[in-house]
PDB file of C-alpha atoms in Angstrom:
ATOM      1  CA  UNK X   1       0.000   0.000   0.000  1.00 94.00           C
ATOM      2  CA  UNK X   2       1.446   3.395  -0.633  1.00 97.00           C
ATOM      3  CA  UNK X   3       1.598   5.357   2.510  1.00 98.00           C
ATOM      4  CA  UNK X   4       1.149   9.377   2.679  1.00 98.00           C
ATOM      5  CA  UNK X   5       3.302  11.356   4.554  1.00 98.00           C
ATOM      6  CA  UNK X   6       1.956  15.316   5.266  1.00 98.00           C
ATOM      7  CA  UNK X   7       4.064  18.098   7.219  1.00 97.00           C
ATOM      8  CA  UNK X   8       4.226  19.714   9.181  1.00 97.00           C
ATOM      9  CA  UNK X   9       1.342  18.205  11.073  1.00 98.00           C
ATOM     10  CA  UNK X  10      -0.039  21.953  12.105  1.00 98.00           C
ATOM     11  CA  UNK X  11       0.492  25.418  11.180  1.00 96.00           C
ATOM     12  CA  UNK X  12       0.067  28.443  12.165  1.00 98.00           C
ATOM     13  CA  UNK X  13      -0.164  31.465   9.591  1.00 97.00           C
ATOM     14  CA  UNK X  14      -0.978  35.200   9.506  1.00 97.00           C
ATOM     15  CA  UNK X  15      -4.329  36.504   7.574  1.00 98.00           C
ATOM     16  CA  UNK X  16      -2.991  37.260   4.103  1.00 97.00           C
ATOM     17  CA  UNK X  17       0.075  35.444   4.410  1.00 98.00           C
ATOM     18  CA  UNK X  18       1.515  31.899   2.393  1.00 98.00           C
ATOM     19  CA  UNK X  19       0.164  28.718   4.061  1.00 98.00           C
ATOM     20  CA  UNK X  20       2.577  26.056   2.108  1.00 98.00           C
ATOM     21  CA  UNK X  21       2.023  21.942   3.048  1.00 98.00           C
ATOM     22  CA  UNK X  22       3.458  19.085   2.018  1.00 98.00           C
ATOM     23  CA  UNK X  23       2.656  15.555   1.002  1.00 98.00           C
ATOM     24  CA  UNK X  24       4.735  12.784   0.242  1.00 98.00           C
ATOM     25  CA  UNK X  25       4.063   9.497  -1.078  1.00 98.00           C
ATOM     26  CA  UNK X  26       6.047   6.444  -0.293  1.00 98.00           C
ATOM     27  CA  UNK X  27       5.748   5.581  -4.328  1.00 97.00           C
ATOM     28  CA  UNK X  28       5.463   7.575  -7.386  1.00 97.00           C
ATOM     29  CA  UNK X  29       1.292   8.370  -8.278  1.00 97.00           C
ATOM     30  CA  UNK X  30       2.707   9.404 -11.463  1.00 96.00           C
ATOM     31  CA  UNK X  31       0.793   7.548 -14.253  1.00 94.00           C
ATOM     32  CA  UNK X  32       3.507   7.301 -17.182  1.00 93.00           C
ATOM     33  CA  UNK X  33       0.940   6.579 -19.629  1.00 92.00           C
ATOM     34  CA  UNK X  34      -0.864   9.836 -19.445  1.00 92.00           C
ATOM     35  CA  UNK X  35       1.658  11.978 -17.367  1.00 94.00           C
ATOM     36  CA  UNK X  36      -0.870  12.454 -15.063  1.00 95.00           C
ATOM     37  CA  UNK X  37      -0.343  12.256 -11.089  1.00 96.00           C
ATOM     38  CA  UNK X  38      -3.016  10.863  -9.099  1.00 96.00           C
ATOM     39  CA  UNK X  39      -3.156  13.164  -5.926  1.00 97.00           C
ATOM     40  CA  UNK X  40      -5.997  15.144  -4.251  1.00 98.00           C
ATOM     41  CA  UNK X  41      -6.239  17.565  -1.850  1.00 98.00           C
ATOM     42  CA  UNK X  42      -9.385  17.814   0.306  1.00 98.00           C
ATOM     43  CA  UNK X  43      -9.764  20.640   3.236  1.00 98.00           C
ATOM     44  CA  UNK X  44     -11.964  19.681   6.327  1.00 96.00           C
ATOM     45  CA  UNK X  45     -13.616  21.764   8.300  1.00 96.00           C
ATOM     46  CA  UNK X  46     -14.519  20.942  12.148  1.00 91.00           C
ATOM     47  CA  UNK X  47     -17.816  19.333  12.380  1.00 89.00           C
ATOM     48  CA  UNK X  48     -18.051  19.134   8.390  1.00 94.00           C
ATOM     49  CA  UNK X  49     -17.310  16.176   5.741  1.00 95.00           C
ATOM     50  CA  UNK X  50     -13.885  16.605   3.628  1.00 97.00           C
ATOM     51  CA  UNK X  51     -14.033  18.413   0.678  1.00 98.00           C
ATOM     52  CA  UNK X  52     -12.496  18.051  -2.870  1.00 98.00           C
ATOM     53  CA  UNK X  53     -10.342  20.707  -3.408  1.00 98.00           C
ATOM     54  CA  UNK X  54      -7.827  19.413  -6.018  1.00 98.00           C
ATOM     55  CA  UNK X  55      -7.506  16.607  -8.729  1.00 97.00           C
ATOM     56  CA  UNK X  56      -4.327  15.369 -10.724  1.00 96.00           C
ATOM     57  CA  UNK X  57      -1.952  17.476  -7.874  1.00 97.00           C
ATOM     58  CA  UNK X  58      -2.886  20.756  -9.385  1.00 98.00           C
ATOM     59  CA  UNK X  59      -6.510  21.101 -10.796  1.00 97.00           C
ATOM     60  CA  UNK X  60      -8.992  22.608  -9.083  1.00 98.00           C
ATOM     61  CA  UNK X  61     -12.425  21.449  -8.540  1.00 97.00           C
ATOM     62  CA  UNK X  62     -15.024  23.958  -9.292  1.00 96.00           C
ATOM     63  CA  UNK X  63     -15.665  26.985  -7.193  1.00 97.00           C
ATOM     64  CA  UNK X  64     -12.411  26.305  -4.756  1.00 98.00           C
ATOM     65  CA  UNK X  65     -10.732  29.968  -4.939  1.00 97.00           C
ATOM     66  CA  UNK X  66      -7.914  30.800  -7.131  1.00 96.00           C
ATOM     67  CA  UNK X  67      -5.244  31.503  -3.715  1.00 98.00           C
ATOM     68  CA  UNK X  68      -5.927  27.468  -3.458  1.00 98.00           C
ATOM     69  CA  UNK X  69      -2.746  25.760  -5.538  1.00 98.00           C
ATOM     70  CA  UNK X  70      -1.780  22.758  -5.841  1.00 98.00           C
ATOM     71  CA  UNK X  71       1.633  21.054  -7.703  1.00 98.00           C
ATOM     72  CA  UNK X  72       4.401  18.984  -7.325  1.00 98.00           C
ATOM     73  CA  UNK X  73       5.051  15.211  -9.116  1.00 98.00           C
ATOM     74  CA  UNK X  74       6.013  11.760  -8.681  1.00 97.00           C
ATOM     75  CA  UNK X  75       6.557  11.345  -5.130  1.00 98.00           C
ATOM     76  CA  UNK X  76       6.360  15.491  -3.568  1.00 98.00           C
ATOM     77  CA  UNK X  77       3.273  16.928  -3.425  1.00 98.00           C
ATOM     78  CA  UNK X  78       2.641  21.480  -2.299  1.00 98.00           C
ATOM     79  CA  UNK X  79      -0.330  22.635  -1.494  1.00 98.00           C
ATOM     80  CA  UNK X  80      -0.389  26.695  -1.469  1.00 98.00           C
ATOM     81  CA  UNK X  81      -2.690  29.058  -0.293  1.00 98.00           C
ATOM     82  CA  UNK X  82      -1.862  32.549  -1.670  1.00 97.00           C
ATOM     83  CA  UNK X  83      -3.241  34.381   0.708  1.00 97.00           C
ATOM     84  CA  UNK X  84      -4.977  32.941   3.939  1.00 97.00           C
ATOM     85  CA  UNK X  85      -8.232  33.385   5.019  1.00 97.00           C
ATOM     86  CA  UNK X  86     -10.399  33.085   7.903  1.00 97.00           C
ATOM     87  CA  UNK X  87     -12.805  30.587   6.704  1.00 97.00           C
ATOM     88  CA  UNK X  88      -9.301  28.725   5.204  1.00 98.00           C
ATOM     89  CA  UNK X  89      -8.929  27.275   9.214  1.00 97.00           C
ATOM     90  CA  UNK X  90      -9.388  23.743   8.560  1.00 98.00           C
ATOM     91  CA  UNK X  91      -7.196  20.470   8.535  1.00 97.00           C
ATOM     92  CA  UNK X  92      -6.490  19.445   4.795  1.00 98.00           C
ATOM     93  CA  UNK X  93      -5.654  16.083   3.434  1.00 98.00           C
ATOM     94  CA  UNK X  94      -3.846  14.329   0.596  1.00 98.00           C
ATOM     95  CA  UNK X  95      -4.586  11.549  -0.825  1.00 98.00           C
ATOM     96  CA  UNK X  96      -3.250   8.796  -3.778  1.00 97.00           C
ATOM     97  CA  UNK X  97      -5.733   7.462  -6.247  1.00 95.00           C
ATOM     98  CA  UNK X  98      -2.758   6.170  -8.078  1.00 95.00           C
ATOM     99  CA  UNK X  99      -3.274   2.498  -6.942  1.00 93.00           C
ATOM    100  CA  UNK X 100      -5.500   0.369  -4.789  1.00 91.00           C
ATOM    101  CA  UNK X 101      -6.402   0.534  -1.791  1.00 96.00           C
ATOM    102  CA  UNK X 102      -6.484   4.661  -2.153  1.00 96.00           C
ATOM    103  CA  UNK X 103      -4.864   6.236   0.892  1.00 97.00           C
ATOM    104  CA  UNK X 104      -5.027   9.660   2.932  1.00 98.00           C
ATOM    105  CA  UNK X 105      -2.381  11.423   5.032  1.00 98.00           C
ATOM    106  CA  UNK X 106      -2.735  11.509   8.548  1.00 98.00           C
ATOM    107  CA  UNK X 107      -3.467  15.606   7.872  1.00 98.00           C
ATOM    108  CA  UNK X 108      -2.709  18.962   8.738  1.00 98.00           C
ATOM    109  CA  UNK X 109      -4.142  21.354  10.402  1.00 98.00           C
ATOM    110  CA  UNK X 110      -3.853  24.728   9.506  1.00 98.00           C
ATOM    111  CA  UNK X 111      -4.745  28.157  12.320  1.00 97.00           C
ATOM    112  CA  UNK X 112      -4.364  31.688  12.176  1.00 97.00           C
ATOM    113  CA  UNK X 113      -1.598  33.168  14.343  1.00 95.00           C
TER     114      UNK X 113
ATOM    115  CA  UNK P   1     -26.668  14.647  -1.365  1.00 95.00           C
ATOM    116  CA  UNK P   2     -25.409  11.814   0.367  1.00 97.00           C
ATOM    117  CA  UNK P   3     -26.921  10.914   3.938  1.00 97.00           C
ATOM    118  CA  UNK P   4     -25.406   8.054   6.648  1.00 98.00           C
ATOM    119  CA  UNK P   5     -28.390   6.501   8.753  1.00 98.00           C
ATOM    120  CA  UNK P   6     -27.468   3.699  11.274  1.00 96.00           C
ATOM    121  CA  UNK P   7     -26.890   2.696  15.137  1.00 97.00           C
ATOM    122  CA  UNK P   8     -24.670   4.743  17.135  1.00 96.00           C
ATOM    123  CA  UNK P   9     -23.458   2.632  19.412  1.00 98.00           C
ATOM    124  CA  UNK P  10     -22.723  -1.038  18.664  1.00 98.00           C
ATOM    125  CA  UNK P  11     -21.844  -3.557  21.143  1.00 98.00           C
ATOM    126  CA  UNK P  12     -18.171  -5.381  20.464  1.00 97.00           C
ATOM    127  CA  UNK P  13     -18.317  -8.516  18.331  1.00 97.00           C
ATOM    128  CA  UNK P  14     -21.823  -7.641  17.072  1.00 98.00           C
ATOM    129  CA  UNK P  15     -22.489  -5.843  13.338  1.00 98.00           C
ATOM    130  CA  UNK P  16     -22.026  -2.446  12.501  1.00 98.00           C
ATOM    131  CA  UNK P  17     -24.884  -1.791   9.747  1.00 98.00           C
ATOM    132  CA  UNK P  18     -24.983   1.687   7.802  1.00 98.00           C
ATOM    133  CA  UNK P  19     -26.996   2.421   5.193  1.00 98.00           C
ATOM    134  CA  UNK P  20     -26.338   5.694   2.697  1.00 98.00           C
ATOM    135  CA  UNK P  21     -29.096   7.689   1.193  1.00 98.00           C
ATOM    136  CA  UNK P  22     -28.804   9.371  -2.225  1.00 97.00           C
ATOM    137  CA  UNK P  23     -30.733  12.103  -3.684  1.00 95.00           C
ATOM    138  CA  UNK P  24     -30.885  14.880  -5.900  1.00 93.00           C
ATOM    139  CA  UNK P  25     -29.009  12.372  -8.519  1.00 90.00           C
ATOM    140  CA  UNK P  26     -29.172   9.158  -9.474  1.00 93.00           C
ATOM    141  CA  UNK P  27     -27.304   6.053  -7.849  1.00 95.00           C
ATOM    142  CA  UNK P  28     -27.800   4.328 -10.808  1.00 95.00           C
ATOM    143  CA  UNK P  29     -24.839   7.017 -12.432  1.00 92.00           C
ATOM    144  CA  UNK P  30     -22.542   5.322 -14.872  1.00 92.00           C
ATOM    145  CA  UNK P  31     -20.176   7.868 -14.054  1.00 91.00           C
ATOM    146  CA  UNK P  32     -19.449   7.245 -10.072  1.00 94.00           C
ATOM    147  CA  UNK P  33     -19.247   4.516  -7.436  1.00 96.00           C
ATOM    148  CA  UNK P  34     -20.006   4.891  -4.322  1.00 97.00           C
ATOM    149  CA  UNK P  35     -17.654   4.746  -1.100  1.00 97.00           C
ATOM    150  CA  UNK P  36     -17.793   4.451   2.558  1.00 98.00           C
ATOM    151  CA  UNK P  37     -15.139   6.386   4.388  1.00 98.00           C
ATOM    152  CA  UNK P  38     -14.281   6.314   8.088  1.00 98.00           C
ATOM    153  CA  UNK P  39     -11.992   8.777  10.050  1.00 96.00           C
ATOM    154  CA  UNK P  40     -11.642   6.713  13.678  1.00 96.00           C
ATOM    155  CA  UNK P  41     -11.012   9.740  16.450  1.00 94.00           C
ATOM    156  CA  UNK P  42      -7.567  11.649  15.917  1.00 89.00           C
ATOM    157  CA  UNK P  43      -6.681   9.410  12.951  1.00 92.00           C
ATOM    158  CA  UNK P  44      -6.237   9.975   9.434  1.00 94.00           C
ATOM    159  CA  UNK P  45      -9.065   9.200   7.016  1.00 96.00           C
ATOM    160  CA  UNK P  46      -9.603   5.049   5.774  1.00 97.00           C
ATOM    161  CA  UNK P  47     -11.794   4.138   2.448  1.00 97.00           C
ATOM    162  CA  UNK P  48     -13.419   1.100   3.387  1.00 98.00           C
ATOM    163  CA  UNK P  49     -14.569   0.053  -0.031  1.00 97.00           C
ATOM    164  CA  UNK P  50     -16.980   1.188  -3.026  1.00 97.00           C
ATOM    165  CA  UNK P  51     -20.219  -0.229  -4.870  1.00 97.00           C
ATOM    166  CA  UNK P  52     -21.239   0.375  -8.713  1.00 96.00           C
ATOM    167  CA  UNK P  53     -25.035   0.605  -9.157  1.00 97.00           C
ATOM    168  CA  UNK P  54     -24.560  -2.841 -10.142  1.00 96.00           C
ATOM    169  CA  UNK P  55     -23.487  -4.326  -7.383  1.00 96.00           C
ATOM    170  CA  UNK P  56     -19.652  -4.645  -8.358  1.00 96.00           C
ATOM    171  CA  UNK P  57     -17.527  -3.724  -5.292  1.00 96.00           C
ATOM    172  CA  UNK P  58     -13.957  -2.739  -4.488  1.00 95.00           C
ATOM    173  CA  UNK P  59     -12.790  -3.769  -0.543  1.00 96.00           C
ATOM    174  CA  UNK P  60      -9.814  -2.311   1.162  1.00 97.00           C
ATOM    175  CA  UNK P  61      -7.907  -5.909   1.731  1.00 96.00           C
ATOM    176  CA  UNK P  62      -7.283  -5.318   5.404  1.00 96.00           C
ATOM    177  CA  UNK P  63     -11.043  -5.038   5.951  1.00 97.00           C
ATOM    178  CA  UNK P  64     -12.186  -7.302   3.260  1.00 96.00           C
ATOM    179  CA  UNK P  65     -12.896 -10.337   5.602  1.00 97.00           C
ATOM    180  CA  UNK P  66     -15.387  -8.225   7.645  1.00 98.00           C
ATOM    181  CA  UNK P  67     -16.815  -6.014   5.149  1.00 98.00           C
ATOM    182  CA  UNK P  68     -20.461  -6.260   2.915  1.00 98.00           C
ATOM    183  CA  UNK P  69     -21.637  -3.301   0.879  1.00 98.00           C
ATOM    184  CA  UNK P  70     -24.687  -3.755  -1.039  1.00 98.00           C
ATOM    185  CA  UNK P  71     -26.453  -0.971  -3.025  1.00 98.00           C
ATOM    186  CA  UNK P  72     -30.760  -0.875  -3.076  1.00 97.00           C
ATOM    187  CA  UNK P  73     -31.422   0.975  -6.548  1.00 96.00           C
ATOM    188  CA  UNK P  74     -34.884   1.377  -6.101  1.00 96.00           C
ATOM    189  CA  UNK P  75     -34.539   2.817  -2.710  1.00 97.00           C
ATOM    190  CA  UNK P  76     -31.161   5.035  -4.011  1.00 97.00           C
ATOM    191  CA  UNK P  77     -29.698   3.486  -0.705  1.00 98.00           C
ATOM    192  CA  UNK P  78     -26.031   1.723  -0.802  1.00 98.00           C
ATOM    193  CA  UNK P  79     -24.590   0.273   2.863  1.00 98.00           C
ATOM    194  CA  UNK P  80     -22.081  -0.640   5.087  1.00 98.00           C
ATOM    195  CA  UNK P  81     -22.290  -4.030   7.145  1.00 98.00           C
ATOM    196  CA  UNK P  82     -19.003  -4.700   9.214  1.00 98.00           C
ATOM    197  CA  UNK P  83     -18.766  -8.091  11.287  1.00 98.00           C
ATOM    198  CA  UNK P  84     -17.148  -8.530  14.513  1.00 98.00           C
ATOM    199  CA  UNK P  85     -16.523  -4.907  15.393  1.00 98.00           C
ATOM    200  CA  UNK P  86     -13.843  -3.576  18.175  1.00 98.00           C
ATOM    201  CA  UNK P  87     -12.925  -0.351  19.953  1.00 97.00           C
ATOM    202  CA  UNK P  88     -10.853  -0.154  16.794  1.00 97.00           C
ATOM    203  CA  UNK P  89     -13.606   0.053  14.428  1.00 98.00           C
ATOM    204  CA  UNK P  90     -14.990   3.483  16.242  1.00 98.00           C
ATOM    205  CA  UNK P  91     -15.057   6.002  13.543  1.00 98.00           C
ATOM    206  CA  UNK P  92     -17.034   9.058  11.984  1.00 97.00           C
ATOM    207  CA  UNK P  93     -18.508   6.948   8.928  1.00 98.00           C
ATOM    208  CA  UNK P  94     -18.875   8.656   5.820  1.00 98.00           C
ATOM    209  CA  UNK P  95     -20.563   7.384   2.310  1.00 98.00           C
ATOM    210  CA  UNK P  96     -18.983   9.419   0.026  1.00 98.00           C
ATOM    211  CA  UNK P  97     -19.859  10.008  -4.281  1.00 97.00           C
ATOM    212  CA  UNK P  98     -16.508   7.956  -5.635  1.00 95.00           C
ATOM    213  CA  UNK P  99     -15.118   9.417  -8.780  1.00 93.00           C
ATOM    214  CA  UNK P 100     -14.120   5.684 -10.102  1.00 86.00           C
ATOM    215  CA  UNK P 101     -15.161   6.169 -13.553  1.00 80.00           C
ATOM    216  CA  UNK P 102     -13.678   9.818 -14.337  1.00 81.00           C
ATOM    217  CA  UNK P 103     -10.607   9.296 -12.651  1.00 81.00           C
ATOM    218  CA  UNK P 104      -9.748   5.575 -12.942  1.00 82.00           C
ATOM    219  CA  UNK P 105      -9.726   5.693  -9.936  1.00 85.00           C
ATOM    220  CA  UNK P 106     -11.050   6.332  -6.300  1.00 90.00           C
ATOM    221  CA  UNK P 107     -11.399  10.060  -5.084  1.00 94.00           C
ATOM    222  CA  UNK P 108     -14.356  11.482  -3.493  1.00 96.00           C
ATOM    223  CA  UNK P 109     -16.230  14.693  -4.621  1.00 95.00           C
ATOM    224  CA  UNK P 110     -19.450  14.742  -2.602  1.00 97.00           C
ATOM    225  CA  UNK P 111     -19.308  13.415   1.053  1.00 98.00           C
ATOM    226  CA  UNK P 112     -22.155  12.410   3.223  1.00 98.00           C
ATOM    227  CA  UNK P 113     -22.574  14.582   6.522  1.00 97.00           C
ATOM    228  CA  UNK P 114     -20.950  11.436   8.729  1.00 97.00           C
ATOM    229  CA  UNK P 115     -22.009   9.399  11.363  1.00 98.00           C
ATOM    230  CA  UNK P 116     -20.392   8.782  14.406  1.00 98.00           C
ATOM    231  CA  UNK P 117     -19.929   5.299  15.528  1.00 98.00           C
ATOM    232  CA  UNK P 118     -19.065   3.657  19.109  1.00 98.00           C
ATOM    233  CA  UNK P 119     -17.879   0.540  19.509  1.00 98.00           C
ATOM    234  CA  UNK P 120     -18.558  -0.359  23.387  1.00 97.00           C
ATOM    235  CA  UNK P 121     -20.568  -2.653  25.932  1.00 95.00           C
TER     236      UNK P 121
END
């Protein structure tokens, strides 16, 4: 099974400032065939279900805001927000689709300082 | 819209039964599967498995032994039966929309509200 590894497991950012995590996979989710990676991001909420952020590493579902980025390949994985928000408290996840079973990191959650 | 109905407390070694409602679409999608998720307390999120409309499913191996998802088309309803539960097996259970057939694979766009589950005498 692939494992995901996220860090830093919390942290703490100023309104308007760079919010930057990472994810790493213990295998490449890179598909050769189609060059595509197979890596969400999802952003929970407390009290609320996950939700899709981010497909293929870096494209964004519709209606997540532009300051949400994702990118990275292979095995190292970024997920930026531009410019943090209040309602952008909230633990996010990634997670491989690359193979079977699909697997989540363990998280991080993100506050305002 | 996705909605998890079930027992909130299960007693260990007994079944924990779920059962997933789904409206405003249709389960019968050729597009999607559809998953059941579970997040035990402080832990990182665990797909349990996924059902096509026609009653093809996917297991997660370590939980394969235990695990029965059936889907109701008529009633739009999919669920969750998991055998010989544990303190391990408390969780926030979600069902989940499962993306199988877009992306080849399984991600999750639309997630039920959740369901808390005790396992305990």
């Amino acid at each position: 099974d692939i494992v995901m590894t996220q860090s830093p497991d919390s942290l703490a950012v100023s309104l308007g400032e760079r919010a930057t995590i990472s994810c790493k996979s213990s295998q490449s989710v890179l598909y050769s065939s189609n060059n595509k990676n197979y890596l969400a991001w999802y952003q929970q909420k407390p009290g609320r279900p996950p939700k899709l952020l981010i497909l293929w590493a870096s494209t964004r579902e519709s209606g997540v805001p532009d300051r949400f980025s994702g990118s990275g390949s292979g095995t190292d994985f970024t997920l930026t927000i531009s410019s943090l928000q209040a309602e952008d408290v909230a633990v996010y996840y990634c997670q491989q689709y690359y193979s079977a079973p699909c697997s989540f990191g363990q998280g991080t959650k993100l506050e305002i300082k | 819209q996705l909605q998890e109905s079930g027992p909130g407390l299960v007693r260990p070694s007994e079944t924990l039964s779920l059962i997933c409602t789904v409206s405003g679409g249709s389960i019968s999608s050729s597009s999607y599967y559809w998953g059941w998720i579970r997040q035990p307390p402080g832990k990182r999120l665990e797909w349990i498995g996924s059902i096509y409309y026609t009653g093809r499913t996917n297991l997660h191996p370590s939980l394969k032994s235990r695990v029965t998802i059936s889907v109701d088309t008529f009633k739009s309803q999919f669920s969750l039966k998991l055998t010989s539960v544990t303190a391990a097996d408390t969780a926030v259970y979600y069902c989940a929309r499962d993306m199988k057939h877009i992306v080849a694979s399984d991600a999750f766009d639309i997630w039920g509200q959740g369901t808390m589950v005790t396992v305990s005498s």
